[in-house]
């Protein structure tokens, strides 16, 4: 993947996996890495405001006085990013045989997307 598609409202991430004796393992690893990268991107872009935190605290019935606010923020970020990544879609798969065609090995690149 050398150039990301240009669709407004869509977030993309790319995963890469080294050659493996079994192409299926390389593909699965590239998919997993793409989704992990997507999760990292979402977590860094996600800004949790105090209203979301307060609402989360109320929903969970947590005593605000005895709870570490950092833990609550981390839980909210993890919950949102996990839900979003679960809904991601594989857009493209590229297989690079790395001139190893006779051995059946090659690298995989996977492009995943999710609405922003």
PDB file of C-alpha atoms in Angstrom:
ATOM      1  CA  UNK A   1       0.000   0.000   0.000  1.00  0.00           C
ATOM      2  CA  UNK A   2       1.713   3.120  -1.155  1.00  0.00           C
ATOM      3  CA  UNK A   3      -1.184   5.568  -1.102  1.00  0.00           C
ATOM      4  CA  UNK A   4      -4.268   5.577   1.115  1.00  0.00           C
ATOM      5  CA  UNK A   5      -7.664   5.978  -0.544  1.00  0.00           C
ATOM      6  CA  UNK A   6      -9.223   9.400  -0.164  1.00  0.00           C
ATOM      7  CA  UNK A   7     -12.662   9.006   1.372  1.00  0.00           C
ATOM      8  CA  UNK A   8     -13.881  11.588   3.820  1.00  0.00           C
ATOM      9  CA  UNK A   9     -15.036  10.273   7.163  1.00  0.00           C
ATOM     10  CA  UNK A  10     -12.948   7.084   6.909  1.00  0.00           C
ATOM     11  CA  UNK A  11      -9.881   6.184   8.992  1.00  0.00           C
ATOM     12  CA  UNK A  12      -7.319   3.744   7.561  1.00  0.00           C
ATOM     13  CA  UNK A  13      -4.490   1.627   8.943  1.00  0.00           C
ATOM     14  CA  UNK A  14      -1.996  -0.754   7.346  1.00  0.00           C
ATOM     15  CA  UNK A  15      -0.581  -3.971   8.767  1.00  0.00           C
ATOM     16  CA  UNK A  16       2.469  -5.852   7.519  1.00  0.00           C
ATOM     17  CA  UNK A  17       3.626  -9.395   8.201  1.00  0.00           C
ATOM     18  CA  UNK A  18       6.917 -11.058   7.286  1.00  0.00           C
ATOM     19  CA  UNK A  19       6.990 -14.169   5.103  1.00  0.00           C
ATOM     20  CA  UNK A  20       5.857 -17.383   6.711  1.00  0.00           C
ATOM     21  CA  UNK A  21       5.934 -20.981   5.557  1.00  0.00           C
ATOM     22  CA  UNK A  22       2.129 -20.846   5.605  1.00  0.00           C
ATOM     23  CA  UNK A  23       0.665 -17.872   3.744  1.00  0.00           C
ATOM     24  CA  UNK A  24      -2.466 -18.009   5.925  1.00  0.00           C
ATOM     25  CA  UNK A  25      -0.402 -17.225   9.035  1.00  0.00           C
ATOM     26  CA  UNK A  26       1.250 -14.271   7.348  1.00  0.00           C
ATOM     27  CA  UNK A  27      -2.127 -12.936   6.219  1.00  0.00           C
ATOM     28  CA  UNK A  28      -3.679 -13.378   9.685  1.00  0.00           C
ATOM     29  CA  UNK A  29      -0.716 -11.601  11.294  1.00  0.00           C
ATOM     30  CA  UNK A  30      -0.978  -8.673   8.850  1.00  0.00           C
ATOM     31  CA  UNK A  31      -4.728  -8.347   9.561  1.00  0.00           C
ATOM     32  CA  UNK A  32      -4.108  -8.362  13.306  1.00  0.00           C
ATOM     33  CA  UNK A  33      -1.349  -5.751  13.025  1.00  0.00           C
ATOM     34  CA  UNK A  34      -3.553  -3.511  10.870  1.00  0.00           C
ATOM     35  CA  UNK A  35      -6.345  -3.626  13.451  1.00  0.00           C
ATOM     36  CA  UNK A  36      -3.879  -2.980  16.297  1.00  0.00           C
ATOM     37  CA  UNK A  37      -2.578   0.060  14.422  1.00  0.00           C
ATOM     38  CA  UNK A  38      -6.151   1.226  13.911  1.00  0.00           C
ATOM     39  CA  UNK A  39      -6.798   0.867  17.647  1.00  0.00           C
ATOM     40  CA  UNK A  40      -3.649   2.871  18.447  1.00  0.00           C
ATOM     41  CA  UNK A  41      -4.720   5.601  16.036  1.00  0.00           C
ATOM     42  CA  UNK A  42      -8.190   5.736  17.548  1.00  0.00           C
ATOM     43  CA  UNK A  43      -6.815   5.881  21.089  1.00  0.00           C
ATOM     44  CA  UNK A  44      -4.467   8.742  20.263  1.00  0.00           C
ATOM     45  CA  UNK A  45      -7.193  10.713  18.468  1.00  0.00           C
ATOM     46  CA  UNK A  46      -9.863  10.003  21.042  1.00  0.00           C
ATOM     47  CA  UNK A  47     -10.316  12.909  23.420  1.00  0.00           C
ATOM     48  CA  UNK A  48     -12.458  12.065  26.380  1.00  0.00           C
ATOM     49  CA  UNK A  49     -14.136  15.075  27.956  1.00  0.00           C
ATOM     50  CA  UNK A  50     -15.345  15.279  31.544  1.00  0.00           C
ATOM     51  CA  UNK A  51     -19.000  14.822  30.546  1.00  0.00           C
ATOM     52  CA  UNK A  52     -18.224  11.413  29.022  1.00  0.00           C
ATOM     53  CA  UNK A  53     -16.293  10.427  32.136  1.00  0.00           C
ATOM     54  CA  UNK A  54     -19.094  11.591  34.435  1.00  0.00           C
ATOM     55  CA  UNK A  55     -21.682   9.718  32.351  1.00  0.00           C
ATOM     56  CA  UNK A  56     -19.550   6.550  32.423  1.00  0.00           C
ATOM     57  CA  UNK A  57     -19.169   6.847  36.200  1.00  0.00           C
ATOM     58  CA  UNK A  58     -22.941   7.237  36.629  1.00  0.00           C
ATOM     59  CA  UNK A  59     -23.724   4.293  34.316  1.00  0.00           C
ATOM     60  CA  UNK A  60     -21.314   1.984  36.114  1.00  0.00           C
ATOM     61  CA  UNK A  61     -22.487   3.105  39.553  1.00  0.00           C
ATOM     62  CA  UNK A  62     -18.927   3.930  40.586  1.00  0.00           C
ATOM     63  CA  UNK A  63     -18.282   6.060  43.660  1.00  0.00           C
ATOM     64  CA  UNK A  64     -16.350   8.984  42.186  1.00  0.00           C
ATOM     65  CA  UNK A  65     -14.622   9.740  45.497  1.00  0.00           C
ATOM     66  CA  UNK A  66     -12.930   6.343  45.789  1.00  0.00           C
ATOM     67  CA  UNK A  67     -12.079   5.671  42.140  1.00  0.00           C
ATOM     68  CA  UNK A  68      -8.922   6.572  40.305  1.00  0.00           C
ATOM     69  CA  UNK A  69      -9.991   8.878  37.458  1.00  0.00           C
ATOM     70  CA  UNK A  70      -7.102   7.700  35.254  1.00  0.00           C
ATOM     71  CA  UNK A  71      -8.376   4.128  35.389  1.00  0.00           C
ATOM     72  CA  UNK A  72     -11.844   5.287  34.377  1.00  0.00           C
ATOM     73  CA  UNK A  73     -10.484   7.278  31.423  1.00  0.00           C
ATOM     74  CA  UNK A  74      -8.416   4.271  30.292  1.00  0.00           C
ATOM     75  CA  UNK A  75     -11.510   2.039  30.501  1.00  0.00           C
ATOM     76  CA  UNK A  76     -13.577   4.462  28.406  1.00  0.00           C
ATOM     77  CA  UNK A  77     -10.851   4.735  25.747  1.00  0.00           C
ATOM     78  CA  UNK A  78     -10.404   0.949  25.605  1.00  0.00           C
ATOM     79  CA  UNK A  79     -14.137   0.346  25.353  1.00  0.00           C
ATOM     80  CA  UNK A  80     -14.620   2.837  22.515  1.00  0.00           C
ATOM     81  CA  UNK A  81     -11.541   1.728  20.536  1.00  0.00           C
ATOM     82  CA  UNK A  82     -12.391  -1.984  20.904  1.00  0.00           C
ATOM     83  CA  UNK A  83     -15.945  -1.416  19.697  1.00  0.00           C
ATOM     84  CA  UNK A  84     -14.702   0.628  16.737  1.00  0.00           C
ATOM     85  CA  UNK A  85     -11.976  -1.813  15.664  1.00  0.00           C
ATOM     86  CA  UNK A  86     -14.435  -4.704  15.836  1.00  0.00           C
ATOM     87  CA  UNK A  87     -16.435  -2.952  13.110  1.00  0.00           C
ATOM     88  CA  UNK A  88     -13.409  -2.421  10.861  1.00  0.00           C
ATOM     89  CA  UNK A  89     -13.386  -3.645   7.281  1.00  0.00           C
ATOM     90  CA  UNK A  90     -10.557  -5.093   5.188  1.00  0.00           C
ATOM     91  CA  UNK A  91     -10.222  -2.846   2.143  1.00  0.00           C
ATOM     92  CA  UNK A  92      -7.191  -4.348   0.397  1.00  0.00           C
ATOM     93  CA  UNK A  93      -4.768  -7.233   0.703  1.00  0.00           C
ATOM     94  CA  UNK A  94      -1.427  -7.222  -1.067  1.00  0.00           C
ATOM     95  CA  UNK A  95       0.763 -10.315  -1.280  1.00  0.00           C
ATOM     96  CA  UNK A  96       4.466  -9.828  -2.022  1.00  0.00           C
ATOM     97  CA  UNK A  97       6.077 -13.116  -3.020  1.00  0.00           C
ATOM     98  CA  UNK A  98       9.527 -11.649  -2.169  1.00  0.00           C
ATOM     99  CA  UNK A  99      11.026 -13.691  -5.018  1.00  0.00           C
ATOM    100  CA  UNK A 100      10.439 -16.783  -2.895  1.00  0.00           C
ATOM    101  CA  UNK A 101       7.668 -18.214  -5.058  1.00  0.00           C
ATOM    102  CA  UNK A 102       9.345 -21.595  -5.302  1.00  0.00           C
ATOM    103  CA  UNK A 103       9.192 -21.906  -1.486  1.00  0.00           C
ATOM    104  CA  UNK A 104       5.586 -20.665  -1.216  1.00  0.00           C
ATOM    105  CA  UNK A 105       6.474 -17.883   1.210  1.00  0.00           C
ATOM    106  CA  UNK A 106       5.695 -14.207   1.024  1.00  0.00           C
ATOM    107  CA  UNK A 107       4.818 -11.061   2.932  1.00  0.00           C
ATOM    108  CA  UNK A 108       1.344  -9.618   3.352  1.00  0.00           C
ATOM    109  CA  UNK A 109       0.091  -6.062   3.604  1.00  0.00           C
ATOM    110  CA  UNK A 110      -3.481  -5.428   4.735  1.00  0.00           C
ATOM    111  CA  UNK A 111      -5.405  -2.146   4.588  1.00  0.00           C
ATOM    112  CA  UNK A 112      -8.342  -1.811   7.013  1.00  0.00           C
ATOM    113  CA  UNK A 113     -10.856   0.993   7.378  1.00  0.00           C
ATOM    114  CA  UNK A 114     -13.435   2.226   9.826  1.00  0.00           C
ATOM    115  CA  UNK A 115     -15.777   5.226   9.806  1.00  0.00           C
ATOM    116  CA  UNK A 116     -14.453   8.110  11.924  1.00  0.00           C
TER     117      UNK A 116
END
